[in-house]
Coordinates of C-alpha atoms in Angstrom, one line a residue:
M18 CA -15.3 -12.1 13.7
C19 CA -12.6 -12.0 11.1
N20 CA -12.6 -8.9 9.0
N21 CA -10.4 -10.3 6.3
C22 CA -12.1 -13.7 6.1
D23 CA -14.3 -14.8 3.3
Y24 CA -16.4 -17.0 5.6
T25 CA -17.1 -17.7 9.3
I26 CA -18.1 -21.2 10.2
H27 CA -19.9 -21.0 13.6
G28 CA -19.4 -23.6 16.3
R29 CA -22.9 -24.9 15.9
H30 CA -21.8 -26.4 12.5
H31 CA -19.9 -29.2 14.2
H32 CA -20.0 -33.0 13.8
F33 CA -18.7 -36.1 15.6
G34 CA -16.5 -38.5 13.6
W35 CA -15.9 -38.7 9.9
D36 CA -18.5 -39.5 7.3
N37 CA -18.3 -38.5 3.6
S38 CA -22.1 -38.3 3.5
F39 CA -22.2 -35.3 5.8
V40 CA -23.8 -32.2 4.3
P41 CA -21.2 -29.4 3.9
A42 CA -21.5 -26.4 6.2
E43 CA -20.2 -24.3 3.4
R44 CA -19.0 -24.6 -0.2
V45 CA -15.9 -22.4 -1.0
A46 CA -13.6 -21.6 -3.8
P47 CA -9.9 -22.6 -3.6
G48 CA -8.0 -19.7 -2.0
S49 CA -10.7 -18.9 0.5
T50 CA -9.8 -17.7 4.0
I51 CA -12.1 -19.1 6.6
E52 CA -12.6 -18.5 10.4
F53 CA -13.7 -21.6 12.2
Q54 CA -15.2 -21.4 15.7
C55 CA -13.9 -24.6 17.4
L56 CA -15.2 -26.2 20.6
D57 CA -12.9 -27.9 23.0
S58 CA -12.5 -31.7 22.9
S59 CA -15.2 -32.2 25.6
G60 CA -17.6 -30.3 23.4
G61 CA -18.3 -27.9 26.2
Q62 CA -19.0 -30.6 28.8
L63 CA -16.1 -29.4 30.9
K64 CA -16.2 -25.8 32.0
A65 CA -14.3 -23.3 34.2
D66 CA -16.2 -24.5 37.3
S67 CA -15.9 -28.2 36.6
T68 CA -14.6 -30.6 39.2
V69 CA -13.0 -34.0 39.0
G70 CA -16.4 -35.5 39.6
D71 CA -17.4 -34.3 36.1
I72 CA -14.9 -36.7 34.4
A73 CA -17.2 -39.6 35.2
K74 CA -20.1 -37.8 33.6
L75 CA -18.5 -37.3 30.2
D76 CA -20.5 -38.5 27.3
F77 CA -17.9 -40.0 25.1
A78 CA -20.3 -40.1 22.1
T79 CA -19.9 -36.4 21.9
I80 CA -16.2 -35.8 22.5
N81 CA -13.8 -34.2 20.0
P82 CA -16.3 -32.3 17.8
V83 CA -14.9 -30.8 14.7
T84 CA -16.3 -27.7 12.9
G85 CA -17.3 -28.2 9.2
P86 CA -17.2 -29.9 6.8
I87 CA -16.2 -27.6 4.1
F88 CA -16.6 -28.5 0.4
V89 CA -13.8 -27.0 -1.6
E90 CA -14.8 -26.5 -5.2
G91 CA -12.7 -28.5 -7.7
A92 CA -11.1 -30.8 -5.1
E93 CA -10.9 -34.4 -6.4
P94 CA -9.4 -37.6 -5.2
G95 CA -5.7 -37.5 -5.8
D96 CA -5.4 -33.8 -5.1
A97 CA -4.0 -32.3 -1.9
L98 CA -5.7 -29.7 0.2
K99 CA -3.2 -27.0 1.1
V100 CA -4.1 -25.6 4.5
T101 CA -2.3 -22.4 5.5
I102 CA -2.7 -21.9 9.3
E103 CA -2.9 -18.1 9.7
M104 CA -3.9 -17.5 13.3
F105 CA -5.6 -18.6 16.5
K106 CA -7.9 -16.6 18.7
P107 CA -7.6 -18.3 22.1
S108 CA -10.4 -18.2 24.8
G109 CA -8.3 -18.0 28.0
F110 CA -9.9 -21.2 29.4
G111 CA -8.6 -24.8 29.3
W112 CA -8.5 -28.1 31.0
T113 CA -6.3 -31.1 31.3
A114 CA -7.5 -34.5 32.6
N115 CA -6.4 -37.9 33.4
I116 CA -9.3 -40.0 32.1
P117 CA -9.3 -43.6 33.4
G118 CA -8.4 -46.1 30.7
F119 CA -6.9 -43.5 28.4
G120 CA -3.3 -42.4 28.1
L121 CA 0.2 -43.9 27.8
L122 CA 0.3 -44.9 31.5
A123 CA -3.3 -45.8 31.9
D124 CA -2.4 -48.9 33.9
D125 CA -0.6 -46.8 36.5
F126 CA -3.1 -43.9 36.8
M127 CA -6.5 -45.4 37.1
E128 CA -8.3 -42.6 39.0
P129 CA -9.6 -39.4 37.3
A130 CA -7.9 -36.1 37.8
L131 CA -8.6 -32.6 36.4
N132 CA -6.7 -29.4 36.2
I133 CA -8.6 -26.2 35.1
W134 CA -6.4 -23.6 33.4
K135 CA -6.9 -19.8 33.1
Y136 CA -4.5 -18.0 30.8
D137 CA -4.1 -14.6 29.2
A138 CA -5.6 -15.0 25.7
A139 CA -4.0 -11.8 24.5
S140 CA -0.4 -12.1 25.7
L141 CA -0.3 -15.9 25.9
E142 CA 2.1 -15.6 28.8
P143 CA 3.0 -19.0 30.4
A144 CA 0.0 -20.5 32.2
L145 CA 0.2 -21.3 35.9
F146 CA 0.0 -25.0 37.0
G147 CA -0.2 -25.4 40.8
K148 CA 1.9 -22.9 42.7
N149 CA 5.3 -23.0 40.9
A150 CA 5.0 -24.4 37.4
R151 CA 4.4 -22.1 34.4
V152 CA 3.7 -23.8 31.0
P153 CA 4.6 -21.9 27.8
L154 CA 1.7 -21.8 25.4
K155 CA 1.6 -22.6 21.7
P156 CA -2.0 -22.8 20.3
F157 CA -2.7 -25.4 17.6
A158 CA -5.6 -27.6 16.3
G159 CA -5.3 -31.2 17.4
T160 CA -7.8 -32.5 14.9
I161 CA -7.6 -31.3 11.3
G162 CA -8.4 -33.3 8.2
N163 CA -10.6 -34.4 5.3
A164 CA -13.2 -37.0 5.0
P165 CA -12.0 -40.6 4.2
A166 CA -13.1 -42.4 1.0
E167 CA -14.6 -45.3 3.0
M168 CA -18.4 -45.0 3.3
G169 CA -20.0 -44.9 6.7
H170 CA -19.3 -43.2 10.1
H171 CA -15.7 -43.4 11.4
S172 CA -14.4 -42.6 14.9
V173 CA -12.6 -39.3 15.3
V174 CA -10.2 -40.7 17.8
P175 CA -7.5 -42.4 15.7
P176 CA -5.5 -40.3 13.2
R177 CA -5.9 -41.3 9.5
R178 CA -4.1 -40.9 6.2
V179 CA -6.3 -37.9 5.4
G180 CA -5.4 -36.3 8.7
G181 CA -7.9 -36.2 11.6
N182 CA -6.7 -36.4 15.2
L183 CA -3.1 -35.9 14.5
D184 CA -2.2 -34.0 17.7
I185 CA 0.9 -32.5 16.1
R186 CA 1.9 -29.5 18.2
D187 CA 3.7 -27.8 15.3
L188 CA 0.5 -27.3 13.3
A189 CA 0.6 -23.8 14.8
A190 CA 0.2 -20.4 13.2
G191 CA 2.5 -20.0 10.2
T192 CA 2.6 -23.7 9.3
T193 CA 1.4 -25.0 5.9
L194 CA -0.3 -28.4 6.0
Y195 CA -1.0 -30.6 3.0
L196 CA -3.8 -33.2 3.3
P197 CA -4.7 -36.0 0.8
V198 CA -8.1 -35.6 -0.8
E199 CA -10.1 -38.8 -1.1
V200 CA -13.6 -37.5 -1.9
A201 CA -15.0 -34.8 -4.1
G202 CA -14.8 -31.4 -2.3
A203 CA -12.3 -32.8 0.3
L204 CA -14.9 -32.2 3.1
F205 CA -12.5 -30.5 5.5
S206 CA -13.1 -30.1 9.2
V207 CA -11.0 -28.8 12.2
G208 CA -11.3 -28.8 16.0
D209 CA -9.8 -30.2 19.2
T210 CA -7.9 -26.9 19.7
H211 CA -5.1 -26.8 22.3
A212 CA -3.3 -24.0 24.1
A213 CA -0.3 -26.2 24.7
Q214 CA 0.8 -29.8 24.3
G215 CA 3.9 -31.9 24.5
D216 CA 4.9 -34.2 21.7
G217 CA 3.2 -37.5 22.6
E218 CA 0.3 -35.9 24.6
V219 CA 1.2 -38.7 27.1
C220 CA -1.7 -38.5 29.5
G221 CA -4.2 -38.4 26.6
T222 CA -5.1 -34.7 27.0
A223 CA -3.3 -31.4 26.4
I224 CA -4.5 -27.9 27.5
E225 CA -7.8 -28.5 25.9
S226 CA -9.2 -25.1 25.0
P227 CA -11.9 -23.7 22.8
M228 CA -10.7 -21.1 20.3
D229 CA -11.2 -19.7 16.8
V230 CA -8.9 -20.7 14.0
V231 CA -8.3 -18.8 10.7
L232 CA -7.2 -21.0 7.8
K233 CA -6.7 -20.5 4.1
L234 CA -7.8 -23.5 2.0
D235 CA -6.3 -24.1 -1.5
L236 CA -5.6 -27.0 -3.8
V237 CA -2.6 -28.7 -5.2
K238 CA -3.9 -30.7 -8.2
D239 CA -2.9 -34.3 -8.7
A240 CA -0.5 -34.2 -5.8
R241 CA -0.8 -38.0 -5.1
L242 CA 0.0 -37.5 -1.5
K243 CA -0.2 -40.7 0.6
T244 CA -0.2 -39.1 4.1
P245 CA -0.2 -35.6 5.5
R246 CA 2.9 -33.5 5.4
F247 CA 3.6 -29.9 6.6
T248 CA 6.2 -27.1 6.5
T249 CA 6.9 -24.9 9.5
P250 CA 7.9 -21.2 9.2
G251 CA 10.9 -21.6 11.5
P252 CA 12.1 -23.2 14.7
V253 CA 9.4 -25.0 16.6
T254 CA 10.7 -25.2 20.3
R255 CA 11.9 -21.7 21.1
H256 CA 9.1 -21.3 23.6
L257 CA 10.6 -24.2 25.6
D258 CA 14.4 -24.2 24.9
A259 CA 15.6 -21.3 26.9
K260 CA 16.8 -23.2 30.0
G261 CA 17.4 -26.6 28.7
Y262 CA 15.8 -29.9 29.5
E263 CA 15.7 -32.7 32.0
V264 CA 15.7 -36.0 30.0
T265 CA 14.8 -39.6 31.0
T266 CA 15.1 -42.6 28.8
G267 CA 13.6 -46.0 28.1
I268 CA 15.8 -48.6 26.5
G269 CA 14.7 -52.0 25.0
P270 CA 13.4 -53.9 22.0
D271 CA 9.9 -52.4 22.0
L272 CA 9.3 -48.7 21.3
M273 CA 6.0 -48.5 23.2
T274 CA 7.5 -50.1 26.3
G275 CA 10.5 -47.7 26.0
A276 CA 8.1 -44.7 25.8
K277 CA 6.2 -45.8 28.9
E278 CA 9.5 -46.3 30.8
A279 CA 10.8 -42.9 29.8
V280 CA 7.6 -41.1 30.8
A281 CA 7.2 -43.1 34.1
Q282 CA 10.8 -42.1 35.1
M283 CA 10.0 -38.4 34.3
V284 CA 6.8 -38.6 36.4
D285 CA 8.9 -40.0 39.3
L286 CA 11.5 -37.3 38.9
L287 CA 9.0 -34.4 38.8
A288 CA 6.9 -35.7 41.6
G289 CA 9.9 -36.2 43.9
R290 CA 11.8 -33.0 43.1
Y291 CA 8.8 -30.6 43.0
K292 CA 6.5 -32.3 45.6
L293 CA 3.8 -33.0 43.1
D294 CA 1.2 -35.7 43.3
P295 CA 2.3 -38.3 40.6
V296 CA -0.9 -37.8 38.6
E297 CA -0.2 -34.0 38.6
A298 CA 3.3 -34.7 37.3
Y299 CA 1.8 -37.0 34.6
M300 CA -0.6 -34.3 33.4
L301 CA 2.1 -31.6 33.5
A302 CA 4.4 -33.9 31.4
S303 CA 1.6 -34.3 28.9
V304 CA 1.2 -30.5 28.2
C305 CA 4.8 -29.6 27.8
G306 CA 7.2 -32.6 27.7
D307 CA 8.3 -34.3 24.4
L308 CA 8.8 -37.9 23.6
R309 CA 11.5 -38.6 21.0
I310 CA 12.9 -41.6 19.3
S311 CA 16.6 -41.1 19.9
E312 CA 17.9 -44.3 18.3
I313 CA 16.2 -47.0 16.2
V314 CA 19.1 -48.7 14.4
D315 CA 21.2 -50.5 17.0
M316 CA 19.3 -53.7 17.3
P317 CA 18.0 -55.4 19.4
N318 CA 17.5 -52.3 21.6
W319 CA 16.1 -48.9 20.8
V320 CA 16.2 -45.6 22.8
V321 CA 13.2 -43.5 23.6
S322 CA 13.8 -40.2 25.4
F323 CA 11.5 -37.8 27.3
Y324 CA 12.4 -34.2 27.3
F325 CA 10.9 -31.9 30.0
P326 CA 11.7 -28.2 29.7
R327 CA 13.4 -26.7 32.7
C328 CA 11.9 -23.3 32.1
V329 CA 8.6 -24.6 33.5
F330 CA 10.1 -24.4 37.0
E331 CA 12.9 -21.9 36.7

């Protein structure tokens, strides 16, 4: 429990998808500090003793639960919800999976795969992957947002202009996030917590990990924000930078094709150099490698790069 929090929202107060008719789990005043107990993206279907056979048993109607919603008094359409991300309380357990039909290279990796992670929740020392790889950790919430204005139930999978499944690694402790408000009270929810993820989350999953999140919710009146924006407290890649990067590229007239080529080449490089099964290399790339648009002005071809931190193996 959070001693300095105004409220604790227990994990049982979760929902699937977005719907502005959901009954709030709590009504709070602007400026409230709240602890949210968040489930992992499987909603507890995958556990420390799960095996790859459990991937086929996943109920996709109950994935990516988010805790909430929270009604913020005074929030009105046109305002922005100011979310100060204060801290995370990790669990020490996580998982990464290749789920058939999902992920950037879904056509190349059609069989399920699963890696179960155990990490030190207090020290957040790099987590062991296989025998030789150690992945630096940086907890954050993958799904964080407000209810949309459109009536009805909406999938939690795609990100939206009010936030949602953003999967932005830098929404970590110390960051301040601003979310457009489209309905009275904002109806804010958070979940899909990760212990680590690369920019792009290329296999479709990160180190999916249940954890508690402490946030402060405030209002910026009449902000007229069109999409989310955020401010980081400082550098965002120090946990990865120390030993440099291996970088592959994709070059051509289509950014998605370029992204696939850059990642596929990195999978080949990691698998060959470190004797990994290609799907293991793919999942490892997803939790710590970064996709970047390096050039998008020299038509007709653009450059997409994939950065893999050398510190993982050195």
